[in-house]
Amino acid sequence: MFLRAMTAVAAFGLGAVAAQAETDVQLALDWKFEGPAAPYFAAIDNGHFAANGLSVEVLAGQGSLDAIPKVATGAYPFGFADINSLIKFKDQNPDAPVIMVMMSYDKPPFAVIGRASLGVSEPQDLEGKVLGAPPPDGAWAQFAPFATANGLDMETIKVEPVGFPTREPMLAEGKVDAVTGYNFSSFLNLARLGVPEDDITTILMADHGLSLYGNGIIVNTDFAEDNPELVKGFLAAVAAGWKDAIADPAAGAAMVIERNPAGDAELETRRLQMVIDANVLTPWVAEHGMGNIDPGRFAASLEQIAETYEFQGTPDPALYFTDAYLPEGGFALD
């Protein structure tokens, strides 16, 4: 169904990419150029892509749902997207040629951000409180399985729909007791609004019962089948870029600011460091390497997704993720 609808676009876009696949490829990000984009620019500036015979253009995005169809149609060979969004997309478009080939955020950024002074430090503290949640928010979409995992009584939590621009200001003003958001964004937004950092509490859902994974590299499967070594080289270069960003976050943030002069170098350095500490360099990654996933945890994540999403087909992990282009044991980041 999906492929029939996009035949003309796919034929043109994928053909154009394949013709240049030996050297020139594009990566569609999920968001604008901020700290977490540093590894890709490090891979460019430090020669990792070039060492793998690649010239890579990185393009900003407007969310994970923006990157997925770009890759699925063949307009871009590579993208960076949330695997939970990919799972739903593939369920609705089973013929779409897109799959994740490298997990980057072993822990997704979905979080509840509260204030200690308002009595919110742990999941159970949310009972009897007011939670601000933008309806389209990715973190809010995962709140139901998070609540189930922590035995929260939703009848006692007042959910206040808020807009993205007003989310953190309402928490800063005490109009809500907590909000849903991304750990590396809401915290920094609150700090910039003058909320003392020791008053800000971040409840990362992955640390409290949520089995879901986060963002990673997706690829057009037709492109990957035609260019397996290129895909392997691309992933190796991205992993090398992550190693550079982990070793020197300030240098990584500077590379981002070079592409986004309106950004704040100090802010993006902090954002990058938060992503590294909370989402990327987890104990599991330290032991097993970056890029792969744990099959048991992934199966559990599909069950959690099914708590709030009705699958049209039978969930199949092989449709959403493959380790075929990863080295055995993943990529060591130390």
Tab-separated table of C-alpha atoms in Angstrom:
chain	number	residue	atom	x	y	z
A	1	MET	CA	0.000	0.000	0.000
A	2	PHE	CA	2.708	2.444	1.038
A	3	LEU	CA	4.970	1.519	-1.852
A	4	ARG	CA	2.182	1.769	-4.398
A	5	ALA	CA	1.405	5.264	-3.162
A	6	MET	CA	5.042	6.370	-3.331
A	7	THR	CA	6.282	4.515	-6.429
A	8	ALA	CA	7.188	7.573	-8.458
A	9	VAL	CA	8.947	9.346	-5.610
A	10	ALA	CA	10.780	6.211	-4.512
A	11	ALA	CA	12.000	5.349	-7.985
A	12	PHE	CA	13.387	8.812	-8.561
A	13	GLY	CA	14.788	9.417	-5.056
A	14	LEU	CA	16.353	6.001	-4.529
A	15	GLY	CA	17.766	5.929	-8.030
A	16	ALA	CA	19.432	9.290	-7.487
A	17	VAL	CA	20.923	8.128	-4.202
A	18	ALA	CA	22.098	4.794	-5.558
A	19	ALA	CA	23.850	6.483	-8.445
A	20	GLN	CA	26.050	8.389	-6.030
A	21	ALA	CA	26.160	5.816	-3.247
A	22	GLU	CA	29.915	5.176	-3.474
A	23	THR	CA	30.785	8.589	-2.100
A	24	ASP	CA	27.893	11.001	-1.558
A	25	VAL	CA	25.103	10.196	0.921
A	26	GLN	CA	22.693	12.173	3.065
A	27	LEU	CA	21.573	11.780	6.667
A	28	ALA	CA	18.181	13.174	7.695
A	29	LEU	CA	18.177	14.113	11.383
A	30	ASP	CA	15.127	14.113	13.618
A	31	TRP	CA	15.663	17.675	14.810
A	32	LYS	CA	17.641	20.845	14.322
A	33	PHE	CA	21.371	21.203	14.885
A	34	GLU	CA	21.822	20.923	18.655
A	35	GLY	CA	24.346	19.183	20.906
A	36	PRO	CA	23.178	15.616	20.166
A	37	ALA	CA	24.023	16.147	16.474
A	38	ALA	CA	27.717	16.575	17.327
A	39	PRO	CA	28.800	12.986	16.535
A	40	TYR	CA	27.812	13.351	12.874
A	41	PHE	CA	29.741	16.579	12.479
A	42	ALA	CA	32.691	15.036	14.308
A	43	ALA	CA	32.562	12.159	11.841
A	44	ILE	CA	32.768	14.734	9.043
A	45	ASP	CA	35.320	17.130	10.510
A	46	ASN	CA	37.600	14.444	11.959
A	47	GLY	CA	37.666	12.450	8.750
A	48	HIS	CA	35.803	9.307	9.835
A	49	PHE	CA	33.343	9.395	6.950
A	50	ALA	CA	36.143	10.173	4.501
A	51	ALA	CA	38.165	7.237	5.842
A	52	ASN	CA	35.232	5.025	4.876
A	53	GLY	CA	34.987	6.526	1.393
A	54	LEU	CA	31.975	8.694	2.194
A	55	SER	CA	31.015	12.321	1.738
A	56	VAL	CA	28.035	12.945	4.010
A	57	GLU	CA	25.570	15.794	4.061
A	58	VAL	CA	23.632	16.151	7.314
A	59	LEU	CA	20.212	17.786	7.144
A	60	ALA	CA	18.116	19.102	10.032
A	61	GLY	CA	14.666	17.646	10.649
A	62	GLN	CA	11.361	18.401	12.303
A	63	GLY	CA	10.894	15.290	14.433
A	64	SER	CA	11.251	11.528	14.095
A	65	LEU	CA	8.106	11.284	12.005
A	66	ASP	CA	9.807	13.616	9.540
A	67	ALA	CA	12.905	11.468	9.046
A	68	ILE	CA	11.178	8.089	8.685
A	69	PRO	CA	9.201	8.726	5.482
A	70	LYS	CA	12.174	10.526	3.942
A	71	VAL	CA	14.186	7.325	4.265
A	72	ALA	CA	11.276	5.017	3.440
A	73	THR	CA	10.675	6.750	0.099
A	74	GLY	CA	14.358	6.598	-0.816
A	75	ALA	CA	14.731	10.375	-0.793
A	76	TYR	CA	17.479	9.888	1.803
A	77	PRO	CA	19.419	6.661	2.400
A	78	PHE	CA	20.017	7.305	6.119
A	79	GLY	CA	18.062	8.921	8.921
A	80	PHE	CA	18.055	9.348	12.691
A	81	ALA	CA	14.729	8.470	14.276
A	82	ASP	CA	12.884	7.115	17.299
A	83	ILE	CA	12.398	3.362	17.011
A	84	ASN	CA	8.985	3.528	18.689
A	85	SER	CA	7.777	5.842	15.926
A	86	LEU	CA	9.367	3.510	13.376
A	87	ILE	CA	7.543	0.499	14.839
A	88	LYS	CA	4.151	2.199	14.420
A	89	PHE	CA	5.062	3.448	10.951
A	90	LYS	CA	6.047	-0.041	9.839
A	91	ASP	CA	2.890	-1.515	11.322
A	92	GLN	CA	0.833	0.910	9.253
A	93	ASN	CA	3.099	0.609	6.177
A	94	PRO	CA	4.430	-2.967	6.272
A	95	ASP	CA	5.934	-2.744	2.771
A	96	ALA	CA	7.913	0.419	3.492
A	97	PRO	CA	11.636	-0.287	2.906
A	98	VAL	CA	13.067	1.152	6.124
A	99	ILE	CA	14.664	-0.428	9.183
A	100	MET	CA	16.889	0.583	12.109
A	101	VAL	CA	20.467	-0.652	11.839
A	102	MET	CA	22.131	1.009	14.835
A	103	MET	CA	20.703	1.938	18.225
A	104	SER	CA	22.128	5.205	19.549
A	105	TYR	CA	19.942	6.015	22.566
A	106	ASP	CA	19.993	2.843	24.630
A	107	LYS	CA	17.749	4.739	27.015
A	108	PRO	CA	15.131	6.973	25.371
A	109	PRO	CA	14.885	10.603	26.538
A	110	PHE	CA	11.263	10.222	27.676
A	111	ALA	CA	11.002	11.712	31.135
A	112	VAL	CA	8.861	13.366	33.752
A	113	ILE	CA	10.447	16.575	34.977
A	114	GLY	CA	9.345	17.942	38.319
A	115	ARG	CA	10.479	20.205	41.110
A	116	ALA	CA	11.518	19.033	44.537
A	117	SER	CA	9.942	22.133	46.069
A	118	LEU	CA	6.606	21.024	44.597
A	119	GLY	CA	6.985	17.544	46.040
A	120	VAL	CA	7.934	15.616	42.895
A	121	SER	CA	11.098	13.518	43.014
A	122	GLU	CA	9.912	9.931	42.381
A	123	PRO	CA	7.162	8.377	40.253
A	124	GLN	CA	4.859	7.832	43.250
A	125	ASP	CA	5.027	11.548	44.023
A	126	LEU	CA	2.901	12.222	40.938
A	127	GLU	CA	-0.222	10.902	42.617
A	128	GLY	CA	-2.327	13.824	43.781
A	129	LYS	CA	-0.380	16.233	41.577
A	130	VAL	CA	-1.008	18.194	38.366
A	131	LEU	CA	0.934	16.933	35.348
A	132	GLY	CA	1.414	19.216	32.352
A	133	ALA	CA	1.577	17.242	29.098
A	134	PRO	CA	1.486	18.456	25.488
A	135	PRO	CA	-0.851	16.012	23.662
A	136	PRO	CA	1.636	15.379	20.779
A	137	ASP	CA	4.597	14.954	23.152
A	138	GLY	CA	6.644	11.776	22.676
A	139	ALA	CA	7.160	11.408	26.421
A	140	TRP	CA	3.447	11.792	27.138
A	141	ALA	CA	2.773	9.018	24.612
A	142	GLN	CA	4.766	6.667	26.858
A	143	PHE	CA	3.231	7.774	30.140
A	144	ALA	CA	0.613	5.015	30.296
A	145	PRO	CA	3.092	2.089	30.325
A	146	PHE	CA	5.310	4.114	32.685
A	147	ALA	CA	2.340	4.536	35.033
A	148	THR	CA	1.509	0.832	34.788
A	149	ALA	CA	5.104	-0.178	35.510
A	150	ASN	CA	5.097	1.979	38.636
A	151	GLY	CA	1.593	1.108	39.828
A	152	LEU	CA	0.391	4.704	39.635
A	153	ASP	CA	-3.280	5.433	40.168
A	154	MET	CA	-4.128	7.634	37.178
A	155	GLU	CA	-7.388	8.654	38.840
A	156	THR	CA	-5.328	10.660	41.331
A	157	ILE	CA	-3.234	12.490	38.720
A	158	LYS	CA	-4.738	15.563	37.069
A	159	VAL	CA	-3.392	15.799	33.524
A	160	GLU	CA	-3.344	19.345	32.182
A	161	PRO	CA	-2.921	19.632	28.377
A	162	VAL	CA	-0.277	22.282	27.699
A	163	GLY	CA	1.509	23.617	24.645
A	164	PHE	CA	5.177	23.007	23.974
A	165	PRO	CA	6.070	26.704	24.409
A	166	THR	CA	4.217	26.945	27.732
A	167	ARG	CA	5.257	23.599	29.232
A	168	GLU	CA	8.380	24.637	31.159
A	169	PRO	CA	7.149	28.177	31.959
A	170	MET	CA	4.068	26.691	33.649
A	171	LEU	CA	6.275	24.426	35.753
A	172	ALA	CA	8.601	27.316	36.558
A	173	GLU	CA	5.603	29.346	37.727
A	174	GLY	CA	4.213	26.440	39.765
A	175	LYS	CA	1.029	26.186	37.693
A	176	VAL	CA	1.733	22.467	37.268
A	177	ASP	CA	3.759	20.194	39.523
A	178	ALA	CA	5.545	18.276	36.768
A	179	VAL	CA	5.651	17.947	32.972
A	180	THR	CA	6.433	15.274	30.445
A	181	GLY	CA	9.356	15.951	28.131
A	182	TYR	CA	12.840	14.961	27.056
A	183	ASN	CA	15.440	14.771	29.798
A	184	PHE	CA	18.023	16.854	27.924
A	185	SER	CA	15.602	19.603	26.861
A	186	SER	CA	13.149	20.310	29.673
A	187	PHE	CA	15.864	20.434	32.339
A	188	LEU	CA	17.871	23.031	30.428
A	189	ASN	CA	14.757	25.033	29.553
A	190	LEU	CA	13.804	25.238	33.224
A	191	ALA	CA	17.316	26.272	34.225
A	192	ARG	CA	17.258	29.053	31.646
A	193	LEU	CA	13.961	30.243	33.160
A	194	GLY	CA	15.716	30.684	36.496
A	195	VAL	CA	14.582	27.552	38.318
A	196	PRO	CA	17.437	26.467	40.632
A	197	GLU	CA	19.012	23.349	39.206
A	198	ASP	CA	18.959	21.558	42.547
A	199	ASP	CA	15.181	22.029	42.550
A	200	ILE	CA	14.733	20.318	39.172
A	201	THR	CA	14.083	16.571	39.309
A	202	THR	CA	14.324	14.342	36.241
A	203	ILE	CA	12.505	11.014	36.356
A	204	LEU	CA	13.864	9.143	33.352
A	205	MET	CA	11.195	6.634	32.393
A	206	ALA	CA	13.813	4.098	31.290
A	207	ASP	CA	15.078	4.012	34.874
A	208	HIS	CA	11.579	3.334	36.194
A	209	GLY	CA	10.156	0.363	34.350
A	210	LEU	CA	9.981	1.540	30.743
A	211	SER	CA	11.622	-1.042	28.460
A	212	LEU	CA	11.469	1.095	25.327
A	213	TYR	CA	14.533	1.983	23.299
A	214	GLY	CA	15.168	5.419	21.790
A	215	ASN	CA	16.674	6.910	18.659
A	216	GLY	CA	19.058	5.314	16.222
A	217	ILE	CA	20.212	5.170	12.616
A	218	ILE	CA	17.628	4.010	10.090
A	219	VAL	CA	18.344	3.042	6.496
A	220	ASN	CA	16.413	2.437	3.314
A	221	THR	CA	16.513	-1.357	2.998
A	222	ASP	CA	16.722	-1.344	-0.807
A	223	PHE	CA	19.727	0.939	-0.579
A	224	ALA	CA	21.302	-1.177	2.160
A	225	GLU	CA	20.900	-4.419	0.233
A	226	ASP	CA	22.635	-2.847	-2.758
A	227	ASN	CA	25.379	-1.225	-0.649
A	228	PRO	CA	26.056	-3.371	2.451
A	229	GLU	CA	29.710	-2.383	2.854
A	230	LEU	CA	28.851	1.288	2.499
A	231	VAL	CA	26.286	0.956	5.283
A	232	LYS	CA	28.828	-0.788	7.514
A	233	GLY	CA	31.331	1.986	6.851
A	234	PHE	CA	28.737	4.650	7.580
A	235	LEU	CA	27.904	3.110	10.949
A	236	ALA	CA	31.568	2.719	11.837
A	237	ALA	CA	32.125	6.400	11.103
A	238	VAL	CA	29.121	7.408	13.225
A	239	ALA	CA	30.440	5.312	16.122
A	240	ALA	CA	33.846	7.011	15.774
A	241	GLY	CA	32.062	10.371	15.867
A	242	TRP	CA	30.365	9.355	19.104
A	243	LYS	CA	33.730	8.401	20.593
A	244	ASP	CA	35.049	11.864	19.712
A	245	ALA	CA	31.995	13.606	21.170
A	246	ILE	CA	32.246	11.587	24.376
A	247	ALA	CA	35.954	12.357	24.712
A	248	ASP	CA	35.472	16.113	24.173
A	249	PRO	CA	31.862	17.333	24.339
A	250	ALA	CA	32.920	20.985	24.119
A	251	ALA	CA	34.692	20.359	20.817
A	252	GLY	CA	31.641	18.471	19.562
A	253	ALA	CA	29.335	21.327	20.519
A	254	ALA	CA	31.652	23.774	18.746
A	255	MET	CA	31.182	21.773	15.545
A	256	VAL	CA	27.421	22.109	15.974
A	257	ILE	CA	27.652	25.864	16.521
A	258	GLU	CA	29.738	26.164	13.376
A	259	ARG	CA	26.667	24.918	11.503
A	260	ASN	CA	24.205	26.775	13.732
A	261	PRO	CA	25.775	30.126	14.681
A	262	ALA	CA	22.592	31.201	16.479
A	263	GLY	CA	23.118	28.427	19.038
A	264	ASP	CA	24.746	28.700	22.459
A	265	ALA	CA	27.984	26.709	22.726
A	266	GLU	CA	27.812	26.288	26.504
A	267	LEU	CA	24.171	25.218	26.378
A	268	GLU	CA	24.777	22.677	23.615
A	269	THR	CA	27.819	21.295	25.408
A	270	ARG	CA	25.635	20.644	28.438
A	271	ARG	CA	22.881	19.145	26.287
A	272	LEU	CA	25.353	16.813	24.595
A	273	GLN	CA	26.831	15.762	27.941
A	274	MET	CA	23.371	15.010	29.308
A	275	VAL	CA	22.601	12.803	26.302
A	276	ILE	CA	25.901	10.977	26.702
A	277	ASP	CA	25.407	10.383	30.421
A	278	ALA	CA	21.712	9.473	30.475
A	279	ASN	CA	20.904	8.064	27.052
A	280	VAL	CA	24.012	6.800	25.259
A	281	LEU	CA	26.773	5.601	27.565
A	282	THR	CA	24.633	3.310	29.709
A	283	PRO	CA	25.886	0.318	31.712
A	284	TRP	CA	24.488	-2.009	29.023
A	285	VAL	CA	26.378	-0.177	26.275
A	286	ALA	CA	29.559	-0.141	28.347
A	287	GLU	CA	29.338	-3.930	28.575
A	288	HIS	CA	27.907	-4.841	25.168
A	289	GLY	CA	29.000	-2.002	22.910
A	290	MET	CA	26.991	0.612	21.056
A	291	GLY	CA	24.548	-0.166	18.298
A	292	ASN	CA	22.844	-3.414	19.224
A	293	ILE	CA	19.803	-4.189	21.360
A	294	ASP	CA	18.806	-6.827	23.882
A	295	PRO	CA	16.164	-9.107	22.285
A	296	GLY	CA	14.359	-9.770	25.565
A	297	ARG	CA	14.084	-6.091	26.385
A	298	PHE	CA	12.951	-5.312	22.844
A	299	ALA	CA	10.184	-7.907	23.100
A	300	ALA	CA	9.089	-6.337	26.384
A	301	SER	CA	9.084	-2.917	24.745
A	302	LEU	CA	6.695	-4.145	22.061
A	303	GLU	CA	4.337	-5.340	24.783
A	304	GLN	CA	4.491	-1.907	26.421
A	305	ILE	CA	3.771	-0.162	23.129
A	306	ALA	CA	0.728	-2.408	22.736
A	307	GLU	CA	-0.689	-0.989	25.979
A	308	THR	CA	-1.605	2.217	24.170
A	309	TYR	CA	-1.327	1.264	20.485
A	310	GLU	CA	-3.410	-1.327	18.646
A	311	PHE	CA	-1.178	-3.162	16.196
A	312	GLN	CA	-2.726	-3.850	12.796
A	313	GLY	CA	-0.425	-6.815	12.254
A	314	THR	CA	1.568	-9.160	14.460
A	315	PRO	CA	4.590	-7.307	15.885
A	316	ASP	CA	7.821	-8.758	14.500
A	317	PRO	CA	11.140	-7.435	15.875
A	318	ALA	CA	12.879	-8.371	12.609
A	319	LEU	CA	10.796	-5.757	10.789
A	320	TYR	CA	12.100	-2.922	12.933
A	321	PHE	CA	15.758	-3.667	13.734
A	322	THR	CA	18.654	-5.638	12.275
A	323	ASP	CA	22.226	-6.122	13.458
A	324	ALA	CA	23.356	-7.260	10.001
A	325	TYR	CA	25.537	-4.187	9.478
A	326	LEU	CA	27.054	-4.045	12.965
A	327	PRO	CA	30.334	-5.634	14.067
A	328	GLU	CA	30.045	-8.521	16.499
A	329	GLY	CA	29.883	-7.050	19.980
A	330	GLY	CA	28.856	-3.630	18.728
A	331	PHE	CA	31.078	-0.555	18.775
A	332	ALA	CA	33.271	0.033	21.817
A	333	LEU	CA	33.030	3.657	22.948
A	334	ASP	CA	35.926	3.695	25.418
